[in-house]
Amino acid sequence: MPTHSFKLGVLVSGRGSNLQSILNQIEEGTVPAEVAVILSNKENAPALERGRQSGIKSLFVNPKDFTNRADYDSALVGILKEHGVDLICLAGYMRILNADFIRTFAGKIINIHPSLLPAFPGLNVHQQAIDHGVKFSGCTVHFVEEEVDSGPIILQAVVPVEKDDSAESLADRILQEEHKIYPEAVRLLAENRIRIEGRRVSIQEFTE
Ligand code: GAR
């Protein structure tokens, strides 16, 4: 893995395919960043194994070792600070972060969500989209704010919803796009090309 000064902390809970897409792009040299640490709230998350296979410190932090959410989140803050992270990527992290965590890393936390926000925040996103009858859905990379799935939008990608789609087939189609836009968003942030004004995010031209 190439080393870089722009350090990522990645929070995961499950499969880790988005983590993998970021690791692959780093490996290929497209994303000028380094994953400093991976943290999971689930012991058996395949994402941890992916991290370990790439030689990255990948830790299970057990929620049961803490009496409340605030203590848990402050333990995560401690680990992320220890590793000097510049950006925190939520990659299928299925726990809500508390306000102190979000304030500590204000403007430095991003998330990927499998819908075109602000449509269909929350859970069971693909079924929500099918049930609503939308003709297009997609995915969104956004900054994380205290209200869930609400922060300024960095990148989106659109996919059609087919008439015989199941939640699974739609999820598969959207996931392919997630794997493109998440590493791309990380690249733009690592290259310091993202500006936020209010809710609007602009992307600066690349200058050497
Ligand atoms: C992805 O589809 C991601 O968009 C979604 O969880 C999946 C994680 O897959 N995230 C959310 O729904 C967050 N609200 P992965 O573990 O293979 O990256």
mmCIF file of C-alpha atoms and ligand atoms in Angstrom:
data_model
loop_
_atom_site.group_PDB
_atom_site.id
_atom_site.type_symbol
_atom_site.label_atom_id
_atom_site.label_comp_id
_atom_site.label_asym_id
_atom_site.label_seq_id
_atom_site.Cartn_x
_atom_site.Cartn_y
_atom_site.Cartn_z
ATOM 1 C CA MET A 1 0.000 0.000 0.000
ATOM 2 C CA PRO A 2 1.396 3.445 -0.869
ATOM 3 C CA THR A 3 1.836 5.803 2.101
ATOM 4 C CA HIS A 4 0.404 9.315 2.019
ATOM 5 C CA SER A 5 0.077 12.219 4.377
ATOM 6 C CA PHE A 6 -3.731 12.372 4.002
ATOM 7 C CA LYS A 7 -4.943 9.837 6.542
ATOM 8 C CA LEU A 8 -8.319 8.142 6.631
ATOM 9 C CA GLY A 9 -10.167 6.467 9.456
ATOM 10 C CA VAL A 10 -12.866 4.141 8.133
ATOM 11 C CA LEU A 11 -15.847 3.069 10.255
ATOM 12 C CA VAL A 12 -17.577 -0.146 9.201
ATOM 13 C CA SER A 13 -20.172 -2.629 10.405
ATOM 14 C CA GLY A 14 -20.415 -5.264 7.691
ATOM 15 C CA ARG A 15 -19.363 -6.471 4.274
ATOM 16 C CA GLY A 16 -16.894 -3.675 3.532
ATOM 17 C CA SER A 17 -17.229 -3.499 -0.246
ATOM 18 C CA ASN A 18 -17.034 0.308 -0.161
ATOM 19 C CA LEU A 19 -13.949 0.095 2.042
ATOM 20 C CA GLN A 20 -12.500 -2.305 -0.522
ATOM 21 C CA SER A 21 -13.217 0.085 -3.396
ATOM 22 C CA ILE A 22 -11.288 2.813 -1.546
ATOM 23 C CA LEU A 23 -8.411 0.431 -0.745
ATOM 24 C CA ASN A 24 -8.260 -0.669 -4.399
ATOM 25 C CA GLN A 25 -8.055 2.912 -5.671
ATOM 26 C CA ILE A 26 -5.360 3.756 -3.119
ATOM 27 C CA GLU A 27 -3.424 0.686 -4.207
ATOM 28 C CA GLU A 28 -3.761 1.701 -7.848
ATOM 29 C CA GLY A 29 -2.494 5.189 -7.023
ATOM 30 C CA THR A 30 -5.715 7.007 -8.020
ATOM 31 C CA VAL A 31 -6.589 8.142 -4.489
ATOM 32 C CA PRO A 32 -3.696 9.957 -2.761
ATOM 33 C CA ALA A 33 -4.551 8.842 0.763
ATOM 34 C CA GLU A 34 -3.728 6.171 3.298
ATOM 35 C CA VAL A 35 -6.129 4.246 5.530
ATOM 36 C CA ALA A 36 -4.624 4.684 8.996
ATOM 37 C CA VAL A 37 -7.199 2.669 10.928
ATOM 38 C CA ILE A 38 -10.444 0.744 10.450
ATOM 39 C CA LEU A 39 -12.941 0.523 13.305
ATOM 40 C CA SER A 40 -15.942 -1.784 13.518
ATOM 41 C CA ASN A 41 -18.774 -2.135 16.018
ATOM 42 C CA LYS A 42 -19.278 -5.729 14.815
ATOM 43 C CA GLU A 43 -16.712 -8.387 15.652
ATOM 44 C CA ASN A 44 -17.384 -10.537 12.591
ATOM 45 C CA ALA A 45 -17.584 -7.756 10.022
ATOM 46 C CA PRO A 46 -15.902 -9.043 6.824
ATOM 47 C CA ALA A 47 -14.652 -5.459 6.419
ATOM 48 C CA LEU A 48 -12.175 -6.056 9.289
ATOM 49 C CA GLU A 49 -10.712 -9.027 7.438
ATOM 50 C CA ARG A 50 -10.369 -6.960 4.260
ATOM 51 C CA GLY A 51 -8.460 -4.324 6.222
ATOM 52 C CA ARG A 52 -6.183 -6.887 7.840
ATOM 53 C CA GLN A 53 -5.430 -8.432 4.459
ATOM 54 C CA SER A 54 -4.250 -5.015 3.318
ATOM 55 C CA GLY A 55 -2.021 -4.751 6.402
ATOM 56 C CA ILE A 56 -4.128 -2.026 8.022
ATOM 57 C CA LYS A 57 -4.826 -1.814 11.734
ATOM 58 C CA SER A 58 -8.437 -3.052 11.928
ATOM 59 C CA LEU A 59 -10.090 -3.018 15.335
ATOM 60 C CA PHE A 60 -13.347 -4.316 16.715
ATOM 61 C CA VAL A 61 -14.502 -1.900 19.408
ATOM 62 C CA ASN A 62 -17.134 -3.752 21.422
ATOM 63 C CA PRO A 63 -20.158 -1.602 22.345
ATOM 64 C CA LYS A 64 -20.759 -3.958 25.293
ATOM 65 C CA ASP A 65 -17.518 -2.754 26.899
ATOM 66 C CA PHE A 66 -19.094 0.687 27.399
ATOM 67 C CA THR A 67 -21.993 1.722 29.592
ATOM 68 C CA ASN A 68 -23.395 4.219 27.122
ATOM 69 C CA ARG A 69 -23.144 5.555 23.591
ATOM 70 C CA ALA A 70 -21.286 8.718 24.607
ATOM 71 C CA ASP A 71 -18.449 6.687 26.165
ATOM 72 C CA TYR A 72 -18.310 4.419 23.139
ATOM 73 C CA ASP A 73 -18.124 7.315 20.701
ATOM 74 C CA SER A 74 -15.508 9.081 22.792
ATOM 75 C CA ALA A 75 -13.378 5.925 22.711
ATOM 76 C CA LEU A 76 -13.620 6.010 18.911
ATOM 77 C CA VAL A 77 -12.628 9.696 18.924
ATOM 78 C CA GLY A 78 -9.562 8.791 21.000
ATOM 79 C CA ILE A 79 -8.437 6.061 18.596
ATOM 80 C CA LEU A 80 -9.030 8.227 15.514
ATOM 81 C CA LYS A 81 -7.062 11.125 17.051
ATOM 82 C CA GLU A 82 -4.238 8.775 18.020
ATOM 83 C CA HIS A 83 -3.957 7.827 14.362
ATOM 84 C CA GLY A 84 -3.980 11.447 13.212
ATOM 85 C CA VAL A 85 -6.824 11.020 10.749
ATOM 86 C CA ASP A 86 -7.691 13.860 8.366
ATOM 87 C CA LEU A 87 -10.970 12.354 7.183
ATOM 88 C CA ILE A 88 -13.413 9.819 8.592
ATOM 89 C CA CYS A 89 -15.297 7.675 6.084
ATOM 90 C CA LEU A 90 -18.430 5.888 7.196
ATOM 91 C CA ALA A 91 -18.600 2.839 4.966
ATOM 92 C CA GLY A 92 -21.678 0.864 5.911
ATOM 93 C CA TYR A 93 -21.332 1.954 9.556
ATOM 94 C CA MET A 94 -24.765 1.224 10.963
ATOM 95 C CA ARG A 95 -24.629 3.173 14.239
ATOM 96 C CA ILE A 96 -25.591 6.775 14.753
ATOM 97 C CA LEU A 97 -22.672 8.945 15.895
ATOM 98 C CA ASN A 98 -23.314 11.258 18.816
ATOM 99 C CA ALA A 99 -23.122 15.047 18.611
ATOM 100 C CA ASP A 100 -19.742 15.253 20.404
ATOM 101 C CA PHE A 101 -18.144 12.936 17.857
ATOM 102 C CA ILE A 102 -19.569 14.942 14.960
ATOM 103 C CA ARG A 103 -18.504 18.277 16.487
ATOM 104 C CA THR A 104 -14.997 16.978 17.203
ATOM 105 C CA PHE A 105 -14.497 16.166 13.530
ATOM 106 C CA ALA A 106 -16.753 18.867 12.054
ATOM 107 C CA GLY A 107 -16.529 18.917 8.249
ATOM 108 C CA LYS A 108 -14.265 15.870 8.277
ATOM 109 C CA ILE A 109 -16.772 13.019 8.274
ATOM 110 C CA ILE A 110 -18.337 11.652 5.107
ATOM 111 C CA ASN A 111 -20.859 8.904 4.476
ATOM 112 C CA ILE A 112 -22.199 6.923 1.540
ATOM 113 C CA HIS A 113 -25.936 6.322 1.398
ATOM 114 C CA PRO A 114 -27.723 4.142 -1.171
ATOM 115 C CA SER A 115 -30.348 6.646 -2.358
ATOM 116 C CA LEU A 116 -30.543 10.047 -3.958
ATOM 117 C CA LEU A 117 -30.773 12.070 -0.752
ATOM 118 C CA PRO A 118 -32.853 13.781 0.511
ATOM 119 C CA ALA A 119 -35.093 10.986 -0.797
ATOM 120 C CA PHE A 120 -35.205 7.843 1.331
ATOM 121 C CA PRO A 121 -32.954 8.467 4.326
ATOM 122 C CA GLY A 122 -32.694 5.837 7.048
ATOM 123 C CA LEU A 123 -33.042 2.081 6.652
ATOM 124 C CA ASN A 124 -34.591 -0.331 4.101
ATOM 125 C CA VAL A 125 -33.683 2.253 1.524
ATOM 126 C CA HIS A 126 -34.053 0.139 -1.625
ATOM 127 C CA GLN A 127 -37.461 -1.204 -0.647
ATOM 128 C CA GLN A 128 -38.554 2.344 0.188
ATOM 129 C CA ALA A 129 -37.545 3.456 -3.321
ATOM 130 C CA ILE A 130 -39.364 0.533 -4.995
ATOM 131 C CA ASP A 131 -42.494 0.995 -2.875
ATOM 132 C CA HIS A 132 -42.559 4.697 -3.671
ATOM 133 C CA GLY A 133 -42.447 3.931 -7.382
ATOM 134 C CA VAL A 134 -39.508 6.155 -8.302
ATOM 135 C CA LYS A 135 -38.114 5.576 -11.803
ATOM 136 C CA PHE A 136 -34.566 6.453 -10.785
ATOM 137 C CA SER A 137 -32.582 5.985 -7.602
ATOM 138 C CA GLY A 138 -28.873 6.045 -6.889
ATOM 139 C CA CYS A 139 -26.364 6.894 -4.216
ATOM 140 C CA THR A 140 -25.022 9.924 -2.397
ATOM 141 C CA VAL A 141 -21.719 10.805 -0.740
ATOM 142 C CA HIS A 142 -22.336 13.555 1.788
ATOM 143 C CA PHE A 143 -20.809 15.282 4.787
ATOM 144 C CA VAL A 144 -22.155 14.003 8.084
ATOM 145 C CA GLU A 145 -24.081 16.359 10.318
ATOM 146 C CA GLU A 146 -26.032 15.711 13.484
ATOM 147 C CA GLU A 147 -29.285 14.986 11.682
ATOM 148 C CA VAL A 148 -29.013 11.577 10.016
ATOM 149 C CA ASP A 149 -28.377 11.509 6.221
ATOM 150 C CA SER A 150 -28.695 15.292 6.040
ATOM 151 C CA GLY A 151 -25.332 16.964 5.391
ATOM 152 C CA PRO A 152 -24.090 18.786 2.257
ATOM 153 C CA ILE A 153 -23.923 16.558 -0.810
ATOM 154 C CA ILE A 154 -20.526 15.947 -2.436
ATOM 155 C CA LEU A 155 -21.343 13.485 -5.249
ATOM 156 C CA GLN A 156 -24.345 11.527 -6.479
ATOM 157 C CA ALA A 157 -24.867 8.865 -9.135
ATOM 158 C CA VAL A 158 -28.174 7.860 -10.699
ATOM 159 C CA VAL A 159 -29.417 4.418 -11.752
ATOM 160 C CA PRO A 160 -32.778 3.405 -13.290
ATOM 161 C CA VAL A 161 -35.279 1.402 -11.252
ATOM 162 C CA GLU A 162 -36.524 -1.453 -13.458
ATOM 163 C CA LYS A 163 -40.121 -2.631 -13.228
ATOM 164 C CA ASP A 164 -39.210 -6.097 -11.952
ATOM 165 C CA ASP A 165 -36.522 -4.933 -9.512
ATOM 166 C CA SER A 166 -36.305 -6.471 -6.048
ATOM 167 C CA ALA A 167 -34.574 -4.632 -3.217
ATOM 168 C CA GLU A 168 -31.566 -6.902 -3.881
ATOM 169 C CA SER A 169 -31.309 -6.286 -7.624
ATOM 170 C CA LEU A 170 -31.664 -2.535 -7.127
ATOM 171 C CA ALA A 171 -29.070 -2.633 -4.319
ATOM 172 C CA ASP A 172 -26.615 -4.452 -6.616
ATOM 173 C CA ARG A 173 -27.048 -1.860 -9.372
ATOM 174 C CA ILE A 174 -26.605 1.027 -6.943
ATOM 175 C CA LEU A 175 -23.594 -0.602 -5.245
ATOM 176 C CA GLN A 176 -21.657 -0.585 -8.513
ATOM 177 C CA GLU A 177 -22.045 3.195 -8.575
ATOM 178 C CA GLU A 178 -21.179 3.518 -4.871
ATOM 179 C CA HIS A 179 -17.854 1.883 -5.639
ATOM 180 C CA LYS A 180 -17.109 4.634 -8.167
ATOM 181 C CA ILE A 181 -18.269 7.758 -6.348
ATOM 182 C CA TYR A 182 -16.967 6.977 -2.851
ATOM 183 C CA PRO A 183 -13.292 6.687 -3.845
ATOM 184 C CA GLU A 184 -13.797 9.685 -6.142
ATOM 185 C CA ALA A 185 -15.090 11.804 -3.237
ATOM 186 C CA VAL A 186 -12.138 10.720 -1.085
ATOM 187 C CA ARG A 187 -9.770 11.648 -3.912
ATOM 188 C CA LEU A 188 -11.318 15.145 -4.209
ATOM 189 C CA LEU A 189 -11.001 15.700 -0.459
ATOM 190 C CA ALA A 190 -7.428 14.389 -0.382
ATOM 191 C CA GLU A 191 -6.607 16.813 -3.199
ATOM 192 C CA ASN A 192 -8.214 19.617 -1.158
ATOM 193 C CA ARG A 193 -10.613 20.397 -3.995
ATOM 194 C CA ILE A 194 -13.878 20.539 -2.054
ATOM 195 C CA ARG A 195 -15.436 23.796 -0.815
ATOM 196 C CA ILE A 196 -18.658 24.058 1.202
ATOM 197 C CA GLU A 197 -20.883 27.133 1.177
ATOM 198 C CA GLY A 198 -24.017 26.573 3.203
ATOM 199 C CA ARG A 199 -25.484 23.395 1.805
ATOM 200 C CA ARG A 200 -23.701 23.662 -1.530
ATOM 201 C CA VAL A 201 -20.484 21.826 -2.239
ATOM 202 C CA SER A 202 -18.294 22.931 -5.127
ATOM 203 C CA ILE A 203 -15.388 21.123 -6.721
ATOM 204 C CA GLN A 204 -12.303 23.132 -7.644
ATOM 205 C CA GLU A 205 -10.259 22.467 -10.757
ATOM 206 C CA PHE A 206 -7.125 20.434 -10.169
ATOM 207 C CA THR A 207 -3.943 22.503 -10.077
ATOM 208 C CA GLU A 208 -0.522 20.885 -9.591
HETATM 209 C C1 GAR B 1 -23.817 0.289 1.258
HETATM 210 O O1 GAR B 1 -24.814 0.042 0.316
HETATM 211 C C2 GAR B 1 -23.987 1.663 1.875
HETATM 212 O O2 GAR B 1 -24.466 2.613 0.960
HETATM 213 C C3 GAR B 1 -25.016 1.385 2.929
HETATM 214 O O3 GAR B 1 -24.643 0.152 3.486
HETATM 215 C C4 GAR B 1 -23.989 -0.628 2.474
HETATM 216 C C5 GAR B 1 -22.669 -1.078 3.028
HETATM 217 O O4 GAR B 1 -22.065 -1.987 2.136
HETATM 218 N N1 GAR B 1 -25.026 2.427 3.923
HETATM 219 C C6 GAR B 1 -26.121 2.870 4.519
HETATM 220 O O5 GAR B 1 -27.236 2.438 4.285
HETATM 221 C C7 GAR B 1 -25.883 3.996 5.501
HETATM 222 N N2 GAR B 1 -27.104 4.630 5.858
HETATM 223 P P1 GAR B 1 -20.513 -2.305 2.268
HETATM 224 O O6 GAR B 1 -20.276 -2.743 3.729
HETATM 225 O O7 GAR B 1 -20.303 -3.442 1.319
HETATM 226 O O8 GAR B 1 -19.729 -1.092 1.925
#
